[in-house]
Tab-separated table of C-alpha atoms in Angstrom:
chain	number	residue	atom	x	y	z
P	6	MET	CA	158.503	140.528	127.681
P	7	ALA	CA	162.119	140.373	126.452
P	8	ALA	CA	165.070	140.268	128.838
P	9	ALA	CA	168.285	142.284	128.296
P	10	SER	CA	169.772	139.300	126.458
P	11	GLY	CA	166.900	139.407	123.986
P	12	ARG	CA	165.594	136.021	125.109
P	13	GLN	CA	161.974	135.505	126.150
P	14	THR	CA	161.546	135.539	129.924
P	15	GLY	CA	158.046	134.066	129.896
P	16	ARG	CA	155.749	132.025	127.748
P	17	PRO	CA	155.017	133.965	124.531
P	18	THR	CA	151.474	135.288	124.256
P	19	LEU	CA	149.115	135.488	121.313
P	20	GLU	CA	149.479	139.291	121.373
P	21	GLU	CA	153.269	139.010	121.043
P	22	VAL	CA	152.908	136.698	118.057
P	23	ALA	CA	150.491	139.159	116.444
P	24	ALA	CA	152.838	142.092	117.081
P	25	ARG	CA	155.843	140.209	115.693
P	26	ALA	CA	153.885	139.168	112.580
P	27	GLY	CA	152.341	142.606	112.070
P	28	VAL	CA	148.790	141.259	112.036
P	29	GLY	CA	145.758	141.234	114.348
P	30	ARG	CA	145.294	138.578	116.999
P	31	GLY	CA	142.265	137.255	115.108
P	32	THR	CA	144.507	136.470	112.141
P	33	VAL	CA	146.929	134.636	114.425
P	34	SER	CA	143.980	132.673	115.840
P	35	ARG	CA	142.819	131.654	112.367
P	36	VAL	CA	146.297	130.530	111.322
P	37	ILE	CA	146.793	128.488	114.496
P	38	ASN	CA	143.386	126.857	114.101
P	39	GLY	CA	143.949	126.048	110.421
P	40	SER	CA	141.329	128.380	108.961
P	41	PRO	CA	141.559	128.786	105.173
P	42	LYS	CA	140.369	132.410	105.452
P	43	VAL	CA	143.911	133.826	105.695
P	44	SER	CA	146.153	135.086	102.922
P	45	GLU	CA	149.339	133.157	102.195
P	46	GLN	CA	151.371	136.246	103.101
P	47	ALA	CA	149.705	136.598	106.516
P	48	LYS	CA	149.979	132.868	107.150
P	49	ALA	CA	153.706	132.912	106.414
P	50	ALA	CA	154.234	135.935	108.691
P	51	VAL	CA	152.383	134.275	111.574
P	52	GLU	CA	154.204	130.964	111.140
P	53	ARG	CA	157.534	132.796	111.109
P	54	ALA	CA	156.622	134.710	114.298
P	55	VAL	CA	155.462	131.495	116.001
P	56	ALA	CA	158.802	129.841	115.182
P	57	GLU	CA	160.882	132.849	116.255
P	58	LEU	CA	159.060	133.289	119.565
P	59	GLY	CA	158.626	129.600	120.314
P	60	TYR	CA	154.892	130.036	120.794
P	61	VAL	CA	153.025	126.849	121.808
P	62	PRO	CA	149.189	126.830	121.854
P	63	ASN	CA	147.796	125.803	125.193
P	64	ARG	CA	146.147	122.664	123.890
P	65	ALA	CA	149.492	121.180	122.889
P	66	ALA	CA	151.085	122.179	126.192
P	67	ARG	CA	148.213	120.657	128.125
P	68	ALA	CA	148.403	117.447	126.110
P	69	LEU	CA	152.126	117.161	126.853
P	70	ALA	CA	151.462	117.691	130.525
P	71	GLY	CA	148.509	115.292	130.471
P	72	SER	CA	146.599	117.692	132.710
P	73	ARG	CA	142.838	118.110	133.097
P	74	THR	CA	140.906	120.421	135.391
P	75	ASP	CA	137.565	118.528	135.179
P	76	ALA	CA	135.882	121.949	134.938
P	77	VAL	CA	133.914	123.521	132.088
P	78	ALA	CA	132.988	127.213	131.707
P	79	LEU	CA	129.511	128.239	130.535
P	80	VAL	CA	129.724	131.836	129.299
P	81	VAL	CA	126.659	134.078	129.019
P	82	PRO	CA	127.397	137.631	127.785
P	83	GLU	CA	124.328	139.077	129.535
P	84	THR	CA	123.365	140.806	132.799
P	85	GLU	CA	122.167	138.945	135.889
P	86	ALA	CA	118.716	140.490	135.419
P	87	ARG	CA	118.329	139.022	131.951
P	88	LEU	CA	119.912	135.689	132.871
P	89	PHE	CA	117.491	135.021	135.702
P	90	SER	CA	114.377	136.547	134.105
P	91	GLU	CA	114.412	134.576	130.856
P	92	PRO	CA	113.494	130.882	130.955
P	93	TYR	CA	115.660	130.182	127.903
P	94	PHE	CA	118.924	130.663	129.777
P	95	LEU	CA	117.746	128.698	132.797
P	96	ASP	CA	116.730	125.745	130.593
P	97	ILE	CA	120.111	125.777	128.832
P	98	ILE	CA	121.885	125.807	132.199
P	99	ARG	CA	119.702	122.943	133.433
P	100	GLY	CA	120.596	120.821	130.416
P	101	VAL	CA	124.305	121.635	130.553
P	102	SER	CA	124.616	121.070	134.298
P	103	GLY	CA	122.729	117.778	134.123
P	104	GLU	CA	124.996	116.373	131.413
P	105	LEU	CA	128.194	117.586	133.096
P	106	ALA	CA	127.096	116.185	136.463
P	107	ASP	CA	126.650	112.788	134.817
P	108	ALA	CA	130.234	113.097	133.546
P	109	ASP	CA	131.527	114.235	136.967
P	110	LYS	CA	132.570	117.647	135.608
P	111	GLN	CA	132.329	120.939	137.479
P	112	LEU	CA	130.360	123.800	135.857
P	113	LEU	CA	131.675	127.357	136.071
P	114	LEU	CA	128.954	129.899	135.143
P	115	THR	CA	130.441	133.161	133.868
P	116	LEU	CA	128.647	136.390	132.942
P	117	ILE	CA	130.525	138.804	130.673
P	118	ARG	CA	129.064	142.304	130.669
P	119	SER	CA	132.034	144.496	129.735
P	120	GLU	CA	135.316	144.464	127.838
P	121	GLN	CA	137.180	144.422	131.169
P	122	GLU	CA	135.338	141.257	132.203
P	123	ARG	CA	136.078	139.723	128.803
P	124	GLN	CA	139.806	140.365	129.224
P	125	ARG	CA	139.760	139.005	132.775
P	126	PHE	CA	138.019	135.853	131.571
P	127	GLU	CA	140.555	135.361	128.786
P	128	GLN	CA	143.350	135.601	131.365
P	129	TYR	CA	141.513	133.015	133.441
P	130	LEU	CA	141.351	130.677	130.458
P	131	ALA	CA	145.028	131.244	129.650
P	132	ALA	CA	145.844	129.982	133.149
P	133	GLN	CA	144.418	126.590	132.059
P	134	ARG	CA	141.724	126.480	134.726
P	135	VAL	CA	139.036	124.848	132.561
P	136	ASP	CA	139.047	122.056	129.979
P	137	GLY	CA	136.564	123.689	127.599
P	138	VAL	CA	134.056	126.491	127.086
P	139	LEU	CA	130.341	126.620	126.237
P	140	LEU	CA	129.018	129.956	124.922
P	141	VAL	CA	125.396	131.127	124.900
P	142	SER	CA	123.743	134.180	123.279
P	143	VAL	CA	126.704	135.010	121.044
P	144	HIS	CA	126.309	137.992	118.693
P	145	GLY	CA	127.610	138.033	115.140
P	146	ASP	CA	130.675	140.191	115.803
P	147	ASP	CA	131.697	138.503	119.059
P	148	PRO	CA	135.396	137.464	118.872
P	149	LEU	CA	135.296	135.408	122.073
P	150	PRO	CA	134.736	131.984	120.418
P	151	ASP	CA	137.820	132.493	118.244
P	152	GLN	CA	139.810	133.787	121.215
P	153	VAL	CA	138.909	130.652	123.169
P	154	ARG	CA	140.021	128.445	120.288
P	155	ALA	CA	143.244	130.454	119.918
P	156	LEU	CA	144.045	129.613	123.538
P	157	GLY	CA	143.922	125.948	122.597
P	158	LEU	CA	140.607	125.186	124.283
P	159	PRO	CA	137.651	123.375	122.718
P	160	ALA	CA	134.494	125.478	122.467
P	161	VAL	CA	130.850	124.802	121.601
P	162	LEU	CA	128.306	127.527	120.821
P	163	ASN	CA	124.597	127.619	121.545
P	164	GLY	CA	123.468	128.841	118.129
P	165	ARG	CA	125.956	130.292	115.664
P	166	ARG	CA	127.270	133.642	114.525
P	167	SER	CA	126.700	133.041	110.808
P	168	ARG	CA	125.860	130.379	108.248
P	169	ASP	CA	129.597	129.682	107.920
P	170	GLU	CA	130.291	129.249	111.637
P	171	SER	CA	133.784	127.772	112.163
P	172	VAL	CA	133.315	126.770	115.816
P	173	ALA	CA	131.351	123.698	116.938
P	174	PHE	CA	127.688	124.503	117.679
P	175	VAL	CA	124.270	123.184	118.640
P	176	ASP	CA	121.337	125.080	117.136
P	177	SER	CA	117.651	124.624	116.401
P	178	ASP	CA	115.788	125.026	113.097
P	179	ASN	CA	115.123	128.741	113.461
P	180	THR	CA	114.152	129.334	109.838
P	181	GLY	CA	111.650	126.506	110.133
P	182	ALA	CA	110.284	128.100	113.308
P	183	GLY	CA	109.345	131.300	111.483
P	184	ARG	CA	107.933	129.431	108.502
P	185	THR	CA	105.799	127.167	110.725
P	186	ALA	CA	104.412	130.095	112.715
P	187	VAL	CA	103.313	132.014	109.625
P	188	ALA	CA	101.831	128.904	107.994
P	189	HIS	CA	99.719	128.335	111.117
P	190	LEU	CA	98.490	131.940	111.207
P	191	ALA	CA	97.676	131.923	107.483
P	192	ALA	CA	95.762	128.664	107.900
P	193	ARG	CA	93.658	130.396	110.566
P	194	GLY	CA	92.681	133.052	108.027
P	195	ARG	CA	95.059	135.819	109.110
P	196	ARG	CA	96.142	138.099	106.287
P	197	ALA	CA	98.080	140.998	107.872
P	198	VAL	CA	100.762	139.055	109.733
P	199	ALA	CA	103.416	141.157	111.496
P	200	THR	CA	106.641	140.071	113.150
P	201	ILE	CA	108.769	141.301	116.056
P	202	THR	CA	112.314	140.171	115.348
P	203	GLY	CA	115.201	139.543	117.694
P	204	PRO	CA	118.369	141.686	117.436
P	205	LEU	CA	119.500	141.316	113.848
P	206	ASP	CA	123.194	141.140	114.755
P	207	MET	CA	122.326	137.622	115.957
P	208	TYR	CA	122.051	134.864	113.345
P	209	VAL	CA	119.142	133.249	115.209
P	210	ALA	CA	117.068	136.413	114.757
P	211	ARG	CA	117.892	136.714	111.064
P	212	CYS	CA	116.943	133.073	110.490
P	213	ARG	CA	113.557	133.511	112.197
P	214	LEU	CA	112.942	136.596	110.062
P	215	ASP	CA	113.895	134.636	106.941
P	216	GLY	CA	111.428	131.935	107.970
P	217	TYR	CA	108.697	134.538	108.458
P	218	ARG	CA	109.275	135.868	104.944
P	219	GLU	CA	109.348	132.376	103.463
P	220	GLY	CA	106.107	131.593	105.261
P	221	LEU	CA	104.415	134.655	103.779
P	222	ALA	CA	105.531	133.701	100.275
P	223	GLU	CA	104.360	130.105	100.670
P	224	ALA	CA	100.957	131.300	101.932
P	225	GLY	CA	100.585	133.784	99.069
P	226	LEU	CA	100.599	136.766	101.435
P	227	PRO	CA	102.266	140.055	100.440
P	228	ALA	CA	105.511	141.058	102.141
P	229	ASP	CA	104.995	144.422	103.874
P	230	GLU	CA	108.129	145.792	105.539
P	231	ALA	CA	105.957	148.068	107.676
P	232	LEU	CA	104.849	144.875	109.431
P	233	VAL	CA	108.447	144.081	110.485
P	234	VAL	CA	109.810	145.743	113.636
P	235	ASN	CA	113.064	144.852	115.370
P	236	GLY	CA	113.062	143.762	119.000
P	237	ASP	CA	115.758	142.557	121.354
P	238	PHE	CA	114.407	139.328	122.935
P	239	THR	CA	113.257	141.241	126.048
P	240	GLU	CA	109.728	141.913	127.306
P	241	GLU	CA	110.218	145.670	127.086
P	242	GLY	CA	111.517	145.250	123.535
P	243	GLY	CA	108.295	143.402	122.704
P	244	ARG	CA	106.259	146.246	124.158
P	245	ARG	CA	108.086	148.908	122.147
P	246	ALA	CA	107.830	146.930	118.926
P	247	MET	CA	104.111	146.237	119.384
P	248	ARG	CA	103.365	149.925	119.921
P	249	GLU	CA	105.248	150.739	116.726
P	250	LEU	CA	103.402	148.052	114.778
P	251	LEU	CA	100.002	149.372	115.910
P	252	ASP	CA	101.039	152.884	114.906
P	253	ARG	CA	102.151	151.689	111.463
P	254	ARG	CA	99.432	149.154	110.695
P	255	PRO	CA	96.420	149.460	113.022
P	256	GLY	CA	94.599	146.800	111.002
P	257	LEU	CA	97.119	143.989	111.544
P	258	ASP	CA	95.472	140.734	112.604
P	259	ALA	CA	98.413	138.542	113.676
P	260	VAL	CA	101.890	138.828	115.203
P	261	PHE	CA	104.774	136.372	115.160
P	262	ALA	CA	107.142	137.337	117.980
P	263	ALA	CA	110.601	135.763	117.777
P	264	SER	CA	110.505	134.821	121.472
P	265	ASP	CA	107.867	134.093	124.103
P	266	VAL	CA	109.223	136.891	126.285
P	267	MET	CA	108.693	139.469	123.524
P	268	ALA	CA	105.248	137.990	122.882
P	269	ALA	CA	104.399	138.672	126.536
P	270	GLY	CA	105.336	142.323	126.057
P	271	ALA	CA	103.290	142.486	122.854
P	272	ARG	CA	100.314	140.915	124.645
P	273	ALA	CA	100.369	143.621	127.321
P	274	VAL	CA	100.324	146.410	124.701
P	275	LEU	CA	97.499	144.763	122.756
P	276	ARG	CA	95.446	144.615	125.953
P	277	GLU	CA	96.161	148.290	126.692
P	278	ALA	CA	95.015	149.128	123.137
P	279	GLY	CA	91.763	147.213	123.592
P	280	ARG	CA	92.714	144.481	121.101
P	281	ARG	CA	91.475	141.000	121.980
P	282	VAL	CA	93.745	137.959	121.602
P	283	PRO	CA	93.049	135.962	119.490
P	284	GLU	CA	89.756	137.452	118.270
P	285	ASP	CA	91.314	140.680	116.954
P	286	VAL	CA	95.000	139.780	116.830
P	287	ALA	CA	96.419	136.250	116.903
P	288	LEU	CA	99.783	135.859	118.634
P	289	VAL	CA	102.569	133.260	118.258
P	290	GLY	CA	105.931	133.120	120.044
P	291	VAL	CA	109.036	130.932	120.057
P	292	ASP	CA	110.529	128.713	122.803
P	293	ASP	CA	107.424	127.117	124.370
P	294	SER	CA	108.643	128.325	127.747
P	295	ALA	CA	106.830	128.682	131.055
P	296	VAL	CA	105.989	132.217	129.899
P	297	ALA	CA	103.891	130.750	127.072
P	298	ARG	CA	101.995	128.365	129.327
P	299	HIS	CA	101.171	131.012	131.930
P	300	MET	CA	100.058	133.841	129.627
P	301	ASP	CA	96.391	134.855	129.377
P	302	PRO	CA	95.374	133.389	127.022
P	303	PRO	CA	98.064	130.668	126.890
P	304	LEU	CA	100.458	131.378	124.031
P	305	THR	CA	100.830	129.340	120.858
P	306	SER	CA	104.574	128.874	120.522
P	307	VAL	CA	107.151	127.152	118.347
P	308	ARG	CA	108.904	124.759	120.674
P	309	GLN	CA	112.653	124.339	120.510
P	310	PRO	CA	114.142	121.653	122.775
P	311	ILE	CA	116.139	124.062	124.914
P	312	GLU	CA	117.185	121.729	127.711
P	313	GLU	CA	118.181	119.074	125.158
P	314	MET	CA	120.231	121.738	123.350
P	315	GLY	CA	122.123	122.313	126.595
P	316	ARG	CA	122.733	118.591	127.005
P	317	ALA	CA	123.848	118.241	123.384
P	318	MET	CA	126.280	121.157	123.795
P	319	ALA	CA	127.825	119.520	126.858
P	320	ARG	CA	128.096	116.147	125.100
P	321	LEU	CA	129.824	117.708	122.079
P	322	LEU	CA	132.266	119.562	124.325
P	323	LEU	CA	133.116	116.429	126.291
P	324	GLN	CA	133.815	114.655	122.996
P	325	GLU	CA	136.062	117.520	121.879
P	326	ILE	CA	137.950	117.470	125.183
P	327	ALA	CA	138.539	113.726	124.845
P	328	SER	CA	139.357	113.759	121.127
P	329	PRO	CA	139.666	117.169	119.410
P	330	SER	CA	138.312	117.523	115.879
P	331	ALA	CA	140.252	119.134	113.079
P	332	PRO	CA	139.746	122.931	112.869
P	333	ASP	CA	137.946	122.622	109.521
P	334	ASP	CA	135.745	119.747	110.671
P	335	GLN	CA	134.022	121.071	113.777
P	336	PRO	CA	130.922	119.131	114.928
P	337	ARG	CA	127.492	120.743	114.594
P	338	ARG	CA	123.926	119.767	115.351
P	339	VAL	CA	120.625	121.372	114.353
P	340	LEU	CA	117.618	120.178	116.371
P	341	PRO	CA	114.049	120.245	115.015
P	342	THR	CA	111.285	122.587	116.203
P	343	ASP	CA	107.526	122.001	116.388
P	344	LEU	CA	104.414	124.108	116.940
P	345	VAL	CA	102.472	123.904	120.198
P	346	VAL	CA	99.003	125.366	119.560
P	347	ARG	CA	97.231	127.144	122.413
P	348	ALA	CA	94.440	129.688	122.777
P	349	SER	CA	96.316	132.800	121.569
P	350	SER	CA	95.896	131.869	117.895
């Protein structure tokens, strides 16, 4: 806010820089973080506004002050019901908390379920109350990772928003997961292999779908789009998708579900329809979670090392806090997956 003299009365904000430059805050974020995906005209306008307002990114201010909070935020943009019902999130939290405890860092778990909560969290970060941010279950259009970086804080994602992700991340081989699942089903003699995808605004879901299609091609099986139904990584989403698949292709003989939780929903619908697993329909999931082990019959699943992913995320973030990487050289890790064969296939 400007005083009567025209001088700034408080620390300039990212929004004020954007307004002065005549661009969006995302553009300001990209310029500050050195992204090449900005026009020279926009870059010059942002740099001019930064100079005129005296804007200083938080990371520089914190470095000058030599301050650390010894706290890290783990952000999950989901409801409490989903957080505590899905083993995936709990395993990530276990890995993150274990690694941070070893480093004597405090973990702040944050759920973001609305735009109001997002804005409140950004204000919390701007107050320099954490040293870095870990983000889980990020959708493709989510601006939060860039907003965190614009505030001068290191961030590490679980997964990534696109192939060209600009923020540090830890991921698993999701394309390989789909390919491995289909290869296994084809080797067992299945010929009408369906898939229940995750939400396709998430890169992880698109990669597993790509792997499914690659697996079909490698096995010499025809690609039938009627055998592809979108889910949402929830049990109810698996139920809905399985009903639709049975309506479309009653003769299908295998299903690759992009998560164990959706596979559990699909299993319930197959039972209601009188289809035996695996005699009539073979079933494969992803995650190798407790859900897979406790299903009837136990579920064949592509294992991703979820707890290790959480630990790797925390280790990368601690490295970034200690010694930040250049904006165009963010660290990334992709962990391997492997198939755990059980009675469902």
